[in-house]
Structures are given as structure tokens and as C-alpha cells.
Short mmCIF file of C-alpha atoms and ligand atoms in Angstrom, two decimals:
data_model
loop_
_atom_site.label_atom_id
_atom_site.label_comp_id
_atom_site.label_asym_id
_atom_site.label_seq_id
_atom_site.Cartn_x
_atom_site.Cartn_y
_atom_site.Cartn_z
CA MET A 1 -5.72 14.65 26.54
CA ALA A 2 -9.20 13.13 26.50
CA PRO A 3 -10.82 12.00 23.27
CA VAL A 4 -12.27 15.09 21.62
CA ALA A 5 -15.91 15.49 20.65
CA PHE A 6 -16.61 18.36 18.29
CA ASN A 7 -19.97 20.03 18.57
CA ASP A 8 -19.95 22.79 15.95
CA SER A 9 -22.38 22.33 13.13
CA GLY A 10 -21.06 20.16 10.32
CA SER A 11 -18.78 18.29 12.67
CA VAL A 12 -18.83 14.89 14.27
CA ASN A 13 -20.68 14.24 17.50
CA GLY A 14 -20.26 11.36 19.91
CA PRO A 15 -19.54 7.77 19.03
CA ALA A 16 -22.28 7.40 16.40
CA ASP A 17 -21.82 4.94 13.57
CA LEU A 18 -20.45 6.37 10.36
CA ASP A 19 -22.92 7.06 7.57
CA PHE A 20 -21.59 5.52 4.37
CA THR A 21 -24.08 7.33 2.12
CA LYS A 22 -22.60 10.84 2.31
CA PHE A 23 -18.92 11.71 1.95
CA TYR A 24 -17.06 14.83 3.02
CA ASN A 25 -13.60 16.26 3.19
CA VAL A 26 -12.26 16.47 6.72
CA ILE A 27 -10.64 19.85 7.33
CA ASN A 28 -9.79 21.31 10.73
CA GLY A 29 -12.14 18.96 12.60
CA LYS A 30 -15.08 19.74 10.30
CA LEU A 31 -16.77 17.80 7.54
CA THR A 32 -16.85 20.03 4.48
CA SER A 33 -18.18 19.82 0.94
CA THR A 34 -17.12 21.44 -2.30
CA LYS A 35 -19.15 23.17 -5.02
CA VAL A 36 -17.91 20.73 -7.63
CA THR A 37 -18.14 17.03 -6.82
CA ARG A 38 -17.31 13.80 -8.62
CA HIS A 39 -17.92 10.12 -8.01
CA GLY A 40 -16.21 6.77 -8.23
CA VAL A 41 -17.53 3.70 -10.03
CA ASN A 42 -18.15 0.22 -8.68
CA PRO A 43 -15.77 -1.78 -10.92
CA ALA A 44 -17.92 -4.94 -10.69
CA THR A 45 -21.17 -3.31 -11.84
CA LEU A 46 -19.97 -0.06 -13.45
CA LYS A 47 -22.64 1.69 -11.36
CA ASP A 48 -21.92 5.17 -10.02
CA LEU A 49 -20.97 5.47 -6.37
CA PRO A 50 -21.87 8.51 -4.19
CA GLU A 51 -20.50 12.00 -4.87
CA VAL A 52 -17.25 13.05 -3.20
CA PRO A 53 -15.61 16.48 -2.92
CA VAL A 54 -13.25 17.86 -5.53
CA SER A 55 -10.93 19.89 -3.31
CA THR A 56 -9.83 23.33 -4.45
CA ARG A 57 -6.57 25.14 -3.74
CA GLU A 58 -8.47 26.97 -0.96
CA ASP A 59 -9.29 23.61 0.66
CA VAL A 60 -5.61 22.67 0.48
CA ASP A 61 -4.59 25.99 2.08
CA ALA A 62 -7.19 25.58 4.83
CA ALA A 63 -6.01 22.04 5.61
CA MET A 64 -2.36 23.14 5.63
CA LYS A 65 -3.13 26.03 7.98
CA ALA A 66 -5.02 23.74 10.36
CA ALA A 67 -2.26 21.12 10.27
CA GLU A 68 0.40 23.74 10.94
CA ALA A 69 -1.57 25.02 13.95
CA ALA A 70 -2.05 21.46 15.21
CA PHE A 71 1.62 20.53 14.87
CA LYS A 72 3.21 21.97 18.04
CA PRO A 73 0.46 20.91 20.48
CA TRP A 74 0.43 17.41 18.96
CA ALA A 75 4.23 17.14 18.85
CA THR A 76 4.42 18.07 22.53
CA THR A 77 1.68 15.66 23.59
CA SER A 78 3.46 12.76 25.30
CA TYR A 79 4.23 9.62 23.33
CA ASP A 80 2.09 7.59 25.73
CA GLU A 81 -0.89 9.89 25.25
CA ARG A 82 -0.54 9.85 21.46
CA ARG A 83 -0.29 6.07 21.57
CA LYS A 84 -3.43 5.84 23.74
CA LEU A 85 -5.43 7.91 21.25
CA VAL A 86 -4.13 5.98 18.23
CA LEU A 87 -5.10 2.71 19.92
CA ALA A 88 -8.56 4.08 20.75
CA PHE A 89 -8.96 5.06 17.08
CA GLY A 90 -8.05 1.48 16.12
CA ASP A 91 -10.61 0.08 18.57
CA GLU A 92 -13.36 2.28 17.15
CA PHE A 93 -12.40 1.27 13.61
CA GLU A 94 -12.68 -2.36 14.69
CA ARG A 95 -16.16 -1.68 16.08
CA GLN A 96 -17.26 -0.27 12.73
CA ILE A 97 -15.20 -2.63 10.57
CA GLY A 98 -18.27 -4.20 8.92
CA SER A 99 -19.21 -0.97 7.12
CA PHE A 100 -15.63 -0.46 5.92
CA VAL A 101 -15.42 -4.04 4.60
CA LYS A 102 -18.67 -3.62 2.66
CA PHE A 103 -17.71 -0.31 1.10
CA LEU A 104 -14.17 -1.43 0.35
CA THR A 105 -15.55 -4.22 -1.85
CA LYS A 106 -17.90 -1.72 -3.49
CA GLU A 107 -15.28 0.87 -4.33
CA GLN A 108 -12.22 -1.32 -4.91
CA GLY A 109 -13.80 -4.51 -6.23
CA LYS A 110 -11.91 -7.03 -4.10
CA PRO A 111 -13.74 -10.10 -2.76
CA THR A 112 -15.30 -9.68 0.68
CA HIS A 113 -12.87 -12.13 2.31
CA LEU A 114 -9.95 -10.04 1.06
CA ALA A 115 -11.63 -6.77 2.11
CA ARG A 116 -11.97 -8.33 5.55
CA LEU A 117 -8.29 -9.24 5.56
CA GLU A 118 -7.31 -5.70 4.51
CA CYS A 119 -9.52 -4.06 7.14
CA GLY A 120 -8.35 -6.62 9.69
CA ALA A 121 -4.82 -5.37 9.11
CA VAL A 122 -5.78 -1.95 10.53
CA GLN A 123 -5.88 -3.10 14.15
CA LYS A 124 -2.92 -5.40 13.62
CA TRP A 125 -0.82 -2.54 12.24
CA ILE A 126 -1.96 -0.02 14.85
CA LYS A 127 -1.27 -2.38 17.73
CA ALA A 128 2.09 -3.53 16.42
CA LEU A 129 3.31 -0.02 15.55
CA SER A 130 2.11 1.32 18.91
CA ALA A 131 4.01 -1.41 20.72
CA LEU A 132 7.36 -0.64 19.08
CA ASP A 133 10.09 0.52 21.35
CA PHE A 134 10.69 4.04 20.10
CA GLU A 135 12.95 5.65 22.64
CA GLU A 136 15.89 7.99 22.65
CA GLU A 137 19.16 6.07 22.37
CA LEU A 138 22.09 6.64 24.69
CA ILE A 139 25.03 5.78 22.48
CA SER A 140 27.90 6.72 24.80
CA GLU A 141 28.42 7.93 28.30
CA THR A 142 31.64 9.15 29.91
CA GLU A 143 32.30 11.25 32.97
CA GLU A 144 32.37 14.34 30.75
CA ARG A 145 29.55 13.67 28.38
CA GLN A 146 26.44 11.74 27.35
CA THR A 147 25.67 11.35 23.65
CA ILE A 148 22.02 10.76 22.90
CA ILE A 149 20.17 10.22 19.62
CA ARG A 150 16.70 11.72 19.58
CA TYR A 151 13.95 11.36 16.98
CA THR A 152 11.88 14.54 16.85
CA PRO A 153 8.67 15.19 14.90
CA LEU A 154 9.11 16.64 11.41
CA GLY A 155 5.97 18.74 10.96
CA VAL A 156 3.00 18.42 8.64
CA VAL A 157 2.92 15.17 6.64
CA VAL A 158 1.08 14.54 3.39
CA GLY A 159 0.10 10.88 2.83
CA ILE A 160 -0.76 9.94 -0.74
CA VAL A 161 -2.50 6.59 -1.15
CA PRO A 162 -3.14 4.36 -4.20
CA TRP A 163 -6.31 2.45 -5.10
CA ASN A 164 -5.24 -1.17 -4.54
CA PHE A 165 -5.22 -1.29 -0.70
CA PRO A 166 -6.83 2.06 0.17
CA VAL A 167 -7.60 1.28 3.83
CA GLN A 168 -4.50 -0.56 4.95
CA LEU A 169 -2.12 1.80 3.17
CA ALA A 170 -3.84 4.92 4.57
CA VAL A 171 -3.66 3.58 8.12
CA GLY A 172 -0.07 2.49 7.47
CA LYS A 173 0.70 6.21 7.13
CA ILE A 174 -1.73 7.67 9.67
CA ALA A 175 -0.58 5.54 12.62
CA PRO A 176 3.20 6.13 12.33
CA SER A 177 2.73 9.82 11.55
CA LEU A 178 0.55 10.37 14.62
CA LEU A 179 2.64 8.21 16.94
CA THR A 180 5.73 10.21 16.07
CA GLY A 181 3.97 13.55 16.64
CA ASN A 182 3.12 14.72 13.12
CA PRO A 183 -0.30 15.84 11.85
CA ILE A 184 -1.20 14.17 8.55
CA ILE A 185 -3.27 15.10 5.52
CA ILE A 186 -4.36 12.00 3.61
CA LYS A 187 -5.13 12.09 -0.09
CA PRO A 188 -6.88 8.92 -1.24
CA SER A 189 -6.84 7.91 -4.88
CA PRO A 190 -9.65 9.51 -6.93
CA PHE A 191 -10.59 5.92 -7.86
CA THR A 192 -11.10 4.83 -4.22
CA PRO A 193 -11.78 7.88 -2.05
CA TYR A 194 -14.63 6.52 0.10
CA CYS A 195 -13.12 4.49 2.93
CA GLY A 196 -10.25 7.00 3.20
CA LEU A 197 -12.71 9.86 3.79
CA LYS A 198 -14.52 7.79 6.43
CA LEU A 199 -11.22 7.01 8.18
CA GLY A 200 -10.70 10.78 8.48
CA GLU A 201 -14.22 11.27 9.81
CA LEU A 202 -13.72 8.53 12.38
CA ALA A 203 -10.43 10.06 13.49
CA GLN A 204 -12.17 13.30 14.51
CA LYS A 205 -13.57 11.53 17.55
CA PHE A 206 -10.09 11.00 18.91
CA PHE A 207 -7.70 13.66 17.67
CA PRO A 208 -7.75 17.47 17.92
CA PRO A 209 -8.73 19.46 14.79
CA GLY A 210 -6.03 19.49 12.13
CA VAL A 211 -4.23 16.34 13.34
CA VAL A 212 -5.92 14.00 10.84
CA GLN A 213 -7.41 15.54 7.71
CA VAL A 214 -8.51 13.94 4.45
CA LEU A 215 -8.95 15.65 1.11
CA SER A 216 -10.53 14.06 -1.92
CA GLY A 217 -10.03 15.52 -5.35
CA ASP A 218 -9.11 15.14 -8.97
CA ASP A 219 -5.70 14.90 -10.62
CA ASN A 220 -4.78 18.44 -9.53
CA LEU A 221 -4.82 17.63 -5.85
CA GLY A 222 -1.68 15.49 -5.54
CA PRO A 223 0.59 18.06 -7.25
CA TRP A 224 -0.94 20.90 -5.16
CA LEU A 225 -0.18 19.01 -1.96
CA THR A 226 3.38 18.04 -2.85
CA ALA A 227 4.22 21.56 -4.09
CA HIS A 228 2.73 23.33 -1.06
CA PRO A 229 5.38 25.00 1.13
CA THR A 230 3.89 23.81 4.46
CA PRO A 231 4.49 20.02 4.58
CA ALA A 232 7.77 18.73 5.92
CA LYS A 233 7.25 15.28 4.41
CA VAL A 234 5.41 13.40 1.71
CA SER A 235 4.74 9.74 2.35
CA PHE A 236 3.77 8.41 -1.07
CA THR A 237 2.57 5.00 -2.20
CA GLY A 238 1.89 4.47 -5.88
CA SER A 239 3.60 3.89 -9.19
CA SER A 240 7.28 4.54 -9.85
CA ALA A 241 6.37 7.05 -12.57
CA THR A 242 4.31 9.17 -10.15
CA GLY A 243 6.90 8.68 -7.40
CA LYS A 244 9.48 10.43 -9.57
CA LYS A 245 7.13 13.39 -10.05
CA VAL A 246 6.46 13.53 -6.30
CA MET A 247 10.19 13.58 -5.58
CA GLU A 248 10.79 16.33 -8.11
CA SER A 249 7.99 18.44 -6.66
CA ALA A 250 9.09 17.81 -3.05
CA SER A 251 12.66 18.80 -3.89
CA LYS A 252 11.64 22.46 -4.33
CA THR A 253 11.33 22.87 -0.55
CA LEU A 254 13.46 19.85 0.40
CA LYS A 255 10.53 17.95 1.84
CA ARG A 256 11.42 14.52 3.14
CA VAL A 257 9.98 11.76 0.99
CA THR A 258 9.22 8.13 1.52
CA LEU A 259 8.37 6.50 -1.77
CA GLU A 260 6.70 3.08 -1.78
CA LEU A 261 6.53 2.29 -5.48
CA GLY A 262 5.89 -0.44 -8.01
CA GLY A 263 7.33 -3.92 -8.10
CA ASN A 264 8.07 -6.82 -10.41
CA ASP A 265 8.70 -9.54 -7.85
CA PRO A 266 10.40 -12.77 -8.92
CA ALA A 267 9.79 -16.14 -7.28
CA ILE A 268 12.49 -18.77 -7.76
CA ILE A 269 11.18 -22.33 -7.56
CA CYS A 270 13.86 -24.94 -6.81
CA PRO A 271 13.63 -28.52 -8.08
CA ASP A 272 13.11 -30.10 -4.65
CA ILE A 273 9.76 -28.49 -3.79
CA ASP A 274 6.49 -30.34 -3.29
CA ILE A 275 4.76 -29.38 -6.53
CA ALA A 276 1.20 -30.21 -5.45
CA ALA A 277 1.51 -28.10 -2.29
CA THR A 278 3.50 -25.19 -3.74
CA ALA A 279 1.81 -24.46 -7.08
CA PRO A 280 -1.55 -23.43 -5.53
CA LYS A 281 0.23 -21.23 -2.99
CA ILE A 282 2.20 -19.47 -5.71
CA ALA A 283 -0.87 -18.94 -7.89
CA SER A 284 -2.91 -17.61 -4.94
CA LEU A 285 -0.16 -15.15 -4.02
CA ALA A 286 0.29 -14.00 -7.60
CA PHE A 287 -3.42 -13.51 -8.29
CA LEU A 288 -4.21 -11.90 -4.93
CA ASN A 289 -6.37 -8.80 -5.44
CA SER A 290 -6.48 -9.74 -9.14
CA GLY A 291 -2.74 -9.16 -9.39
CA GLN A 292 -3.13 -5.56 -8.23
CA THR A 293 -0.71 -5.90 -5.35
CA CYS A 294 2.61 -4.07 -5.25
CA ALA A 295 4.54 -7.00 -3.78
CA ALA A 296 2.70 -9.86 -5.49
CA ILE A 297 4.67 -12.51 -7.36
CA LYS A 298 4.93 -11.19 -10.94
CA ARG A 299 7.60 -13.46 -12.51
CA ILE A 300 7.97 -17.15 -11.72
CA TYR A 301 11.26 -18.90 -12.45
CA VAL A 302 10.77 -22.68 -12.23
CA HIS A 303 13.63 -25.19 -12.38
CA SER A 304 13.59 -26.85 -15.82
CA SER A 305 13.48 -30.35 -14.32
CA ILE A 306 10.01 -29.71 -12.86
CA TYR A 307 8.83 -26.96 -15.23
CA ALA A 308 6.22 -29.02 -17.11
CA ALA A 309 4.75 -30.59 -13.97
CA PHE A 310 4.71 -27.28 -12.10
CA LEU A 311 3.04 -25.50 -15.01
CA ALA A 312 0.39 -28.24 -15.18
CA ALA A 313 -0.30 -27.92 -11.43
CA MET A 314 -0.51 -24.11 -11.68
CA VAL A 315 -2.90 -24.37 -14.62
CA ALA A 316 -5.11 -26.93 -12.87
CA PHE A 317 -5.36 -24.76 -9.77
CA THR A 318 -5.90 -21.54 -11.73
CA ARG A 319 -8.86 -23.16 -13.52
CA THR A 320 -10.57 -23.50 -10.13
CA LEU A 321 -10.36 -19.76 -9.38
CA ARG A 322 -13.69 -18.01 -9.80
CA VAL A 323 -13.76 -14.49 -11.24
CA GLY A 324 -16.72 -12.28 -10.42
CA PRO A 325 -18.18 -9.54 -8.23
CA GLY A 326 -16.46 -9.42 -4.86
CA THR A 327 -19.81 -9.56 -3.10
CA GLU A 328 -20.49 -13.13 -4.33
CA ASP A 329 -19.48 -16.20 -2.34
CA GLY A 330 -16.59 -18.23 -3.65
CA VAL A 331 -15.13 -15.47 -5.80
CA ALA A 332 -11.33 -15.50 -5.78
CA LEU A 333 -10.70 -12.63 -8.19
CA GLY A 334 -12.75 -9.44 -8.32
CA PRO A 335 -12.58 -6.99 -11.21
CA ILE A 336 -9.68 -4.75 -12.19
CA GLN A 337 -10.25 -1.57 -10.22
CA ASN A 338 -10.70 1.04 -12.95
CA ALA A 339 -11.13 1.53 -16.68
CA ALA A 340 -7.60 2.84 -17.34
CA GLN A 341 -6.00 -0.10 -15.54
CA TYR A 342 -8.34 -2.51 -17.32
CA GLU A 343 -7.25 -1.12 -20.69
CA LYS A 344 -3.62 -1.34 -19.62
CA VAL A 345 -3.97 -4.99 -18.65
CA ARG A 346 -5.74 -5.76 -21.92
CA SER A 347 -2.93 -4.09 -23.86
CA PHE A 348 -0.64 -6.80 -22.44
CA PHE A 349 -2.91 -9.40 -24.05
CA THR A 350 -2.65 -7.61 -27.38
CA ASP A 351 1.15 -7.73 -27.11
CA LEU A 352 1.08 -11.41 -26.18
CA GLU A 353 -1.06 -12.14 -29.20
CA ASN A 354 1.22 -10.13 -31.48
CA ASP A 355 4.28 -11.93 -30.10
CA GLY A 356 2.65 -15.34 -30.58
CA SER A 357 3.09 -16.12 -26.87
CA LYS A 358 1.68 -19.35 -25.48
CA ILE A 359 -1.13 -18.83 -23.01
CA ALA A 360 -1.41 -21.87 -20.75
CA VAL A 361 -4.63 -20.80 -19.05
CA GLY A 362 -6.86 -17.73 -19.10
CA GLY A 363 -6.50 -15.22 -21.88
CA ASP A 364 -8.22 -12.07 -22.99
CA GLY A 365 -11.95 -11.66 -22.59
CA ASP A 366 -14.06 -11.34 -19.52
CA GLY A 367 -13.88 -13.61 -16.55
CA GLU A 368 -17.34 -14.61 -15.51
CA GLY A 369 -18.80 -11.15 -15.98
CA GLU A 370 -20.65 -10.38 -19.17
CA GLU A 371 -19.16 -7.84 -21.57
CA GLY A 372 -19.77 -4.33 -20.26
CA LYS A 373 -20.72 -5.43 -16.76
CA GLY A 374 -17.43 -4.96 -15.02
CA TYR A 375 -13.68 -4.88 -15.51
CA PHE A 376 -13.16 -8.63 -15.21
CA VAL A 377 -10.01 -10.36 -16.41
CA ARG A 378 -9.37 -14.10 -16.18
CA PRO A 379 -6.26 -15.24 -14.31
CA THR A 380 -3.73 -15.97 -17.01
CA ILE A 381 -0.45 -17.86 -17.13
CA VAL A 382 1.97 -17.27 -19.99
CA ASP A 383 4.15 -20.28 -20.81
CA ASN A 384 7.81 -19.34 -21.17
CA PRO A 385 7.67 -15.97 -22.94
CA PRO A 386 10.97 -14.39 -24.09
CA SER A 387 12.83 -12.73 -21.23
CA ASP A 388 12.41 -9.31 -22.87
CA ALA A 389 8.61 -9.71 -23.34
CA ARG A 390 6.59 -6.90 -21.82
CA VAL A 391 4.82 -9.34 -19.48
CA VAL A 392 8.23 -10.20 -17.96
CA VAL A 393 9.82 -6.77 -17.90
CA GLU A 394 6.86 -4.58 -16.89
CA GLU A 395 4.46 -4.64 -13.96
CA ALA A 396 1.11 -5.53 -15.56
CA PHE A 397 -0.73 -5.00 -12.26
CA GLY A 398 -3.35 -7.50 -13.30
CA PRO A 399 -3.80 -11.30 -13.11
CA LEU A 400 -1.18 -12.04 -15.73
CA LEU A 401 1.75 -14.23 -14.87
CA PRO A 402 4.78 -15.41 -16.86
CA LEU A 403 6.34 -18.80 -16.02
CA LEU A 404 9.98 -19.17 -17.07
CA PRO A 405 12.35 -22.17 -16.79
CA TRP A 406 15.83 -21.97 -15.26
CA THR A 407 18.78 -24.34 -14.99
CA HIS A 408 21.74 -22.68 -13.28
CA GLU A 409 21.51 -20.99 -9.91
CA ARG A 410 23.82 -18.13 -10.81
CA SER A 411 21.94 -17.29 -13.97
CA VAL A 412 18.48 -17.38 -12.37
CA ILE A 413 19.70 -15.00 -9.66
CA ALA A 414 20.96 -12.65 -12.38
CA ARG A 415 17.64 -12.89 -14.23
CA ALA A 416 15.66 -12.25 -11.03
CA ASN A 417 17.83 -9.20 -10.32
CA SER A 418 17.76 -7.91 -13.90
CA SER A 419 14.67 -5.76 -13.24
CA LYS A 420 14.68 -2.00 -12.54
CA MET A 421 12.37 -2.90 -9.66
CA GLY A 422 13.35 -4.38 -6.33
CA LEU A 423 10.33 -4.54 -4.05
CA GLY A 424 10.01 -8.22 -3.06
CA ALA A 425 11.38 -11.61 -4.08
CA SER A 426 11.07 -15.19 -2.90
CA VAL A 427 12.82 -18.55 -3.06
CA TRP A 428 10.96 -21.82 -2.66
CA SER A 429 12.92 -24.91 -1.62
CA ARG A 430 13.02 -27.65 1.01
CA ASP A 431 16.77 -27.08 1.26
CA VAL A 432 16.86 -24.15 3.65
CA GLU A 433 20.60 -23.64 3.24
CA ARG A 434 20.30 -23.38 -0.53
CA ALA A 435 17.25 -21.12 -0.31
CA ASN A 436 18.99 -18.87 2.19
CA ARG A 437 22.06 -18.66 -0.07
CA ILE A 438 19.94 -17.63 -3.05
CA ALA A 439 17.75 -15.27 -0.97
CA ARG A 440 20.75 -13.30 0.25
CA GLN A 441 21.77 -12.53 -3.32
CA LEU A 442 18.40 -11.07 -4.34
CA ASP A 443 18.17 -7.32 -4.68
CA ALA A 444 14.81 -6.48 -3.10
CA GLY A 445 13.50 -4.76 0.00
CA SER A 446 11.73 -7.88 1.26
CA VAL A 447 12.95 -11.40 0.52
CA TRP A 448 11.01 -14.45 1.64
CA VAL A 449 11.89 -18.14 1.74
CA ASN A 450 8.89 -20.44 1.19
CA ALA A 451 6.51 -17.49 1.44
CA HIS A 452 5.77 -14.22 -0.34
CA LEU A 453 3.88 -11.11 0.73
CA ALA A 454 3.95 -12.22 4.37
CA LEU A 455 4.16 -8.73 5.85
CA ASP A 456 4.92 -7.87 9.44
CA PRO A 457 4.17 -4.34 10.69
CA ARG A 458 7.13 -4.63 13.07
CA ALA A 459 9.48 -5.00 10.10
CA PRO A 460 10.42 -2.22 7.69
CA PHE A 461 8.87 -2.41 4.22
CA GLY A 462 10.29 -0.64 1.20
CA GLY A 463 11.84 -1.08 -2.20
CA HIS A 464 15.32 -1.19 -3.68
CA LYS A 465 16.11 0.49 -7.01
CA GLU A 466 13.05 2.08 -8.69
CA SER A 467 10.70 0.40 -6.22
CA GLY A 468 11.22 3.19 -3.76
CA ILE A 469 13.15 5.27 -1.32
CA GLY A 470 13.01 4.80 2.43
CA VAL A 471 10.82 2.37 4.34
CA GLU A 472 7.52 2.35 6.16
CA TRP A 473 6.59 0.39 9.30
CA GLY A 474 8.91 -1.04 11.89
CA VAL A 475 11.10 1.23 14.02
CA GLN A 476 12.94 2.30 10.86
CA GLY A 477 9.61 3.37 9.38
CA LEU A 478 8.75 5.44 12.45
CA ARG A 479 12.13 7.13 12.24
CA GLY A 480 11.26 8.16 8.68
CA PHE A 481 8.66 10.49 10.18
CA CYS A 482 11.29 12.17 12.36
CA ASN A 483 14.29 14.40 12.33
CA CYS A 484 17.32 12.70 13.77
CA GLN A 485 19.02 14.83 16.40
CA THR A 486 22.27 14.09 18.22
CA LEU A 487 22.35 15.65 21.64
CA TYR A 488 25.77 16.00 23.30
CA LEU A 489 25.17 16.56 27.01
CA GLY A 490 28.43 17.84 28.51
CA ARG A 491 29.13 18.05 32.22
CA VAL A 492 31.19 20.90 33.70
P1 NAD B 501 -0.48 6.15 -9.08
O1 NAD B 501 0.95 6.50 -8.99
O2 NAD B 501 -1.19 6.37 -10.35
O3 NAD B 501 -1.32 6.94 -7.97
C1 NAD B 501 -1.01 6.88 -6.60
C2 NAD B 501 -1.54 8.12 -5.91
O4 NAD B 501 -0.81 9.26 -6.40
C3 NAD B 501 -3.01 8.43 -6.17
O5 NAD B 501 -3.58 8.94 -4.99
C4 NAD B 501 -2.93 9.51 -7.25
O6 NAD B 501 -4.07 10.34 -7.27
C5 NAD B 501 -1.71 10.28 -6.80
N1 NAD B 501 -1.05 11.07 -7.85
C6 NAD B 501 -1.11 10.91 -9.19
N2 NAD B 501 -0.32 11.83 -9.80
C7 NAD B 501 0.25 12.57 -8.82
C8 NAD B 501 1.19 13.65 -8.81
N3 NAD B 501 1.69 14.16 -9.94
N4 NAD B 501 1.56 14.16 -7.62
C9 NAD B 501 1.08 13.65 -6.46
N5 NAD B 501 0.20 12.63 -6.41
C10 NAD B 501 -0.20 12.09 -7.57
O7 NAD B 501 -0.58 4.63 -8.60
P2 NAD B 501 -1.86 3.71 -8.57
O8 NAD B 501 -2.19 3.35 -9.98
O9 NAD B 501 -2.90 4.31 -7.68
O10 NAD B 501 -1.28 2.43 -7.79
C11 NAD B 501 -0.65 1.38 -8.44
C12 NAD B 501 0.85 1.45 -8.28
O11 NAD B 501 1.19 1.59 -6.90
C13 NAD B 501 1.54 0.16 -8.71
O12 NAD B 501 2.71 0.48 -9.42
C14 NAD B 501 1.88 -0.52 -7.40
O13 NAD B 501 2.94 -1.44 -7.47
C15 NAD B 501 2.18 0.66 -6.53
N6 NAD B 501 2.04 0.32 -5.12
C16 NAD B 501 3.16 0.27 -4.34
C17 NAD B 501 3.06 -0.11 -3.02
C18 NAD B 501 4.26 -0.18 -2.14
O14 NAD B 501 4.09 -0.23 -0.93
N7 NAD B 501 5.45 -0.20 -2.68
C19 NAD B 501 1.80 -0.40 -2.47
C20 NAD B 501 0.69 -0.34 -3.30
C21 NAD B 501 0.82 0.04 -4.62
#
């Protein structure tokens, strides 16, 4: 199947560069608008961004119908052909990456270097996922019979994306869904719809109508999509609270769900680490994307023998981190992405003040932005709050970090595991044997030794406990987009 160029009016022609001034839904190979529109806000300037569609139920029905029609032809296109088209889509994204990076900073707020890293992950993910060995498995063979496990496409997939990594997480659903033979309808977050809509527009140059569609909308859209009878699967990334609603809604028609949800990742710092080298790494990983990262370090347990020195090194490094608009050079932390999240983060400061907690660095008030200019929050370290403090128990999803001392290995493992969440965790030590022993007792989907957040698209990613169900990426992630079929081939 050759790359498709659509010539009808309102559709995409040829390999032209995307226009990032006008934004459309992508339904059945066409760019469409809606009567009612809305817009996002640049969180660094609070200036309005361009209008985007507010999809109606009719738009949802039209997208579902197109996806349903696209399913069989796409599912029966060979794996090699699908892979070729997905790779070509990745190449074209790479060609236009500059525009995505620019707009990602505008709509999400993250510093340009981080936007570049996120967009850079698109090709990395596409190439790695496309290279995975995803074959049928022959599990036994006798003279009478072969037993084969097959992974067959599910049907229409809905991909629901949050606002913290809107490009990488959308592509992390699009690529596996398409590789495994399923059309996908992406719903970006209403806070960050822009790059997601452009990904859909770009995809029209490579895939037949209905294979990749993107709908933007308000708070009605997610529930309409998950309740619709057509999809076979919902791949959801977002908060645990919304994940539960998605699962409830999907249960009505027994849709498959993959839920990539919130986290409250612990990092356990052993007494033998190099403080000067480790403290900056830990702070950088915790404050990445202004703390708005699902698998960022959110609780730091430091051995009591080095607690004071480690805290001092963390504080000194944190003081060097510049807060400001992501477009400015040298900025480490951009704004919080939206008003509701900003208020939520600030409510943590109110609680800390009420509890009389000790703030070692940072604190409430703007970063470098002036009041009213953007949702800036200074990176903040809380010195040994009580273990039941909100900043320890809940995911603040902002640059707010509790440091807590520990003495006994068994008890720090219990404290690290005492969360309802289980997304990521890390252990930091020069003693690999000790670190490995601790790591294997941590209840999280990804556990790192002397690293955190180091993701590999060839490895499955997902959460334990209330951090999620199922995994994305890796061969196991691809299988999540498939039915598993056992084929018994008897000989007579
Ligand atoms: P959210 O749950 O508020 O929203 C996520 C998406 O769900 C958005 O597109 C939203 O419009 C949509 N949505 C909202 N209500 C819905 C409903 N009833 N039915 C269907 N869809 C609905 O999350 P957020 O605030 O955008 O993202 C932050 C959260 O996401 C954090 O908890 C973070 O840890 C988590 N997250 C997890 C991962 C992961 O891979 N585990 C990755 C990134 C973010």
C-alpha cells in the first residue's frame, strides 16, 4: 500500500509543512471544524492560543464509523507494510520536528530543551517498537499437532492522552495500535490539544482514512468515547481517579483497557553514595517538567547518616534551577501547565504552612514570573515532614519534594511500598548487591538502580496497584492491542 494523498477539499495534499496557526479535527481522512470552538492558554504568558474544535456526539459517531470501516483493510494489511508506513510517518514527523517542539513549549509550558527531548522520543519509540519481534509463537509440535499462539488485532482503539507529555504519549499509543493492525482515535487533553491534532493531520499523508483520527473537545468527549459501543479497547493515560471512571465506562461493553495512571515514586538513597554527584541527579529527575511527570521521583528516603549533607547538597543545587518561560535560555522549570493544577499545587503549600512543615528551599509564591504572568512555582524541598503528610502520601504533580530520613533497610522498604501507587521506584547505592536486593522488594512497575525515569521503548511500562492495569510498549505492550488466539493445527 503506497502512502496515501487525499485530494478532496478540506483534506491534506502532498508533503507540505503543517500549518500551526489553524487546528482541525481529523475524521475519516478529512480536516473538519465544529460550530463551537474553544482554546487553550499558554501557561507561561496566560495568553490565549488558537481555537480548536469542540467535538459533538455526531463527530464521535462519524469517527467511529470511519474507524470501523478502516479496521478490516488495515488489519489485513501485512505487518511489514504497516511497519513501513509507521516508519515513514516517523520520518516525516522528524522532518517537521521543529514546529512541534515550538508549539509544545507554547501549549504545555516545558522548556525548549525538554520539548526537544519529548519530540525526539517520537522517532526513538517508533523505530524501537517497529523493530520488535512480534511473531506467532510455536509452543509445541508433535507428529499429530502444532500448537501456535497468535496475536490478532482487536478492532477500533481509543487513545486518551494527558497534558504532561502530549506528543510522546500520543505516539506511544498510535505506533503500537497501528503496528498491531488497529485503527486509533486519539483524544488529546483539552489543556494541550494542539500537537495532538497536528500529529493526526500529519498521519493522513501515510494512512488510509479512518486509521488515525484525532478529536479535540471538552470534558464530555472522553466519556462519550469510552461509552461508545464501537471501540474494542481504550488505552488511557491520566490520573488514577479518571482511570477508574474509564474502567467503569468500558466495562459496559467489556472493552479492553490499558490504564497508565498516577504515581508516587520513592527513591531510596543508601549511605555509600557520592553525595555531590547524586544529589543534583535526584533533584533534576524529581523536578523534570516541573514535577509534572508520572514516574518522577516524588518521595526521597535518605539514610540518616548522610541526611543533613544530602539535604544541603540538594538545596544548593535546587537554588541554581531557573524558573521561567520555557522559551528562555537556561530555564530548568517552566510553569505548571494549567490553572486547576496550579491551584492544586498551591493547596499543598497551604497544608505545609498549616502543619508547620520545614521548607528547606523554595516555597509558595511565583518562581521568576511576576504575579499573574504565568503559573510558576519554585522548586521546593520539604525537610522531613511526617510520613502521613499530604506531600508524602499524595501525588502533588508539581515541583514539591519531601526528603525523609531512614535507618533500617526493612523499614524503608516498607515505607516505600506503603503507597497505594506503584508506578516507579529507585535505589541509589555503590553496592550493587545491596541495591539489587532492595530493588527486588519494591512494588512498582519499573524499578531502577542508580537511575530513575530511564525509559526504554523495548521494555514494558506500567503500574502496580492504583498506578494502572496492563502495560504499554515492549512486546508485552504490543500484545495489549491484540486478542490472544491459540491455534491447534491437527494432522490427520
Ligand atoms: P486526567 O485524568 O485529568 O486526564 C487525562 C485525560 O483523560 C485527558 O485527556 C482528559 O480530558 C481525559 N478525561 C477526563 N475525564 C475523563 C472521563 N471521565 N472519561 C474519559 N476521559 C476523561 O489526567 P491529567 O491531569 O491530564 O494528567 C495527570 C495525571 O496523569 C497524573 O496523575 C499523572 O501521574 C498521570 N500520568 C500517568 C502516566 C503513566 O504513564 N502512568 C503518564 C503521564 C501522566
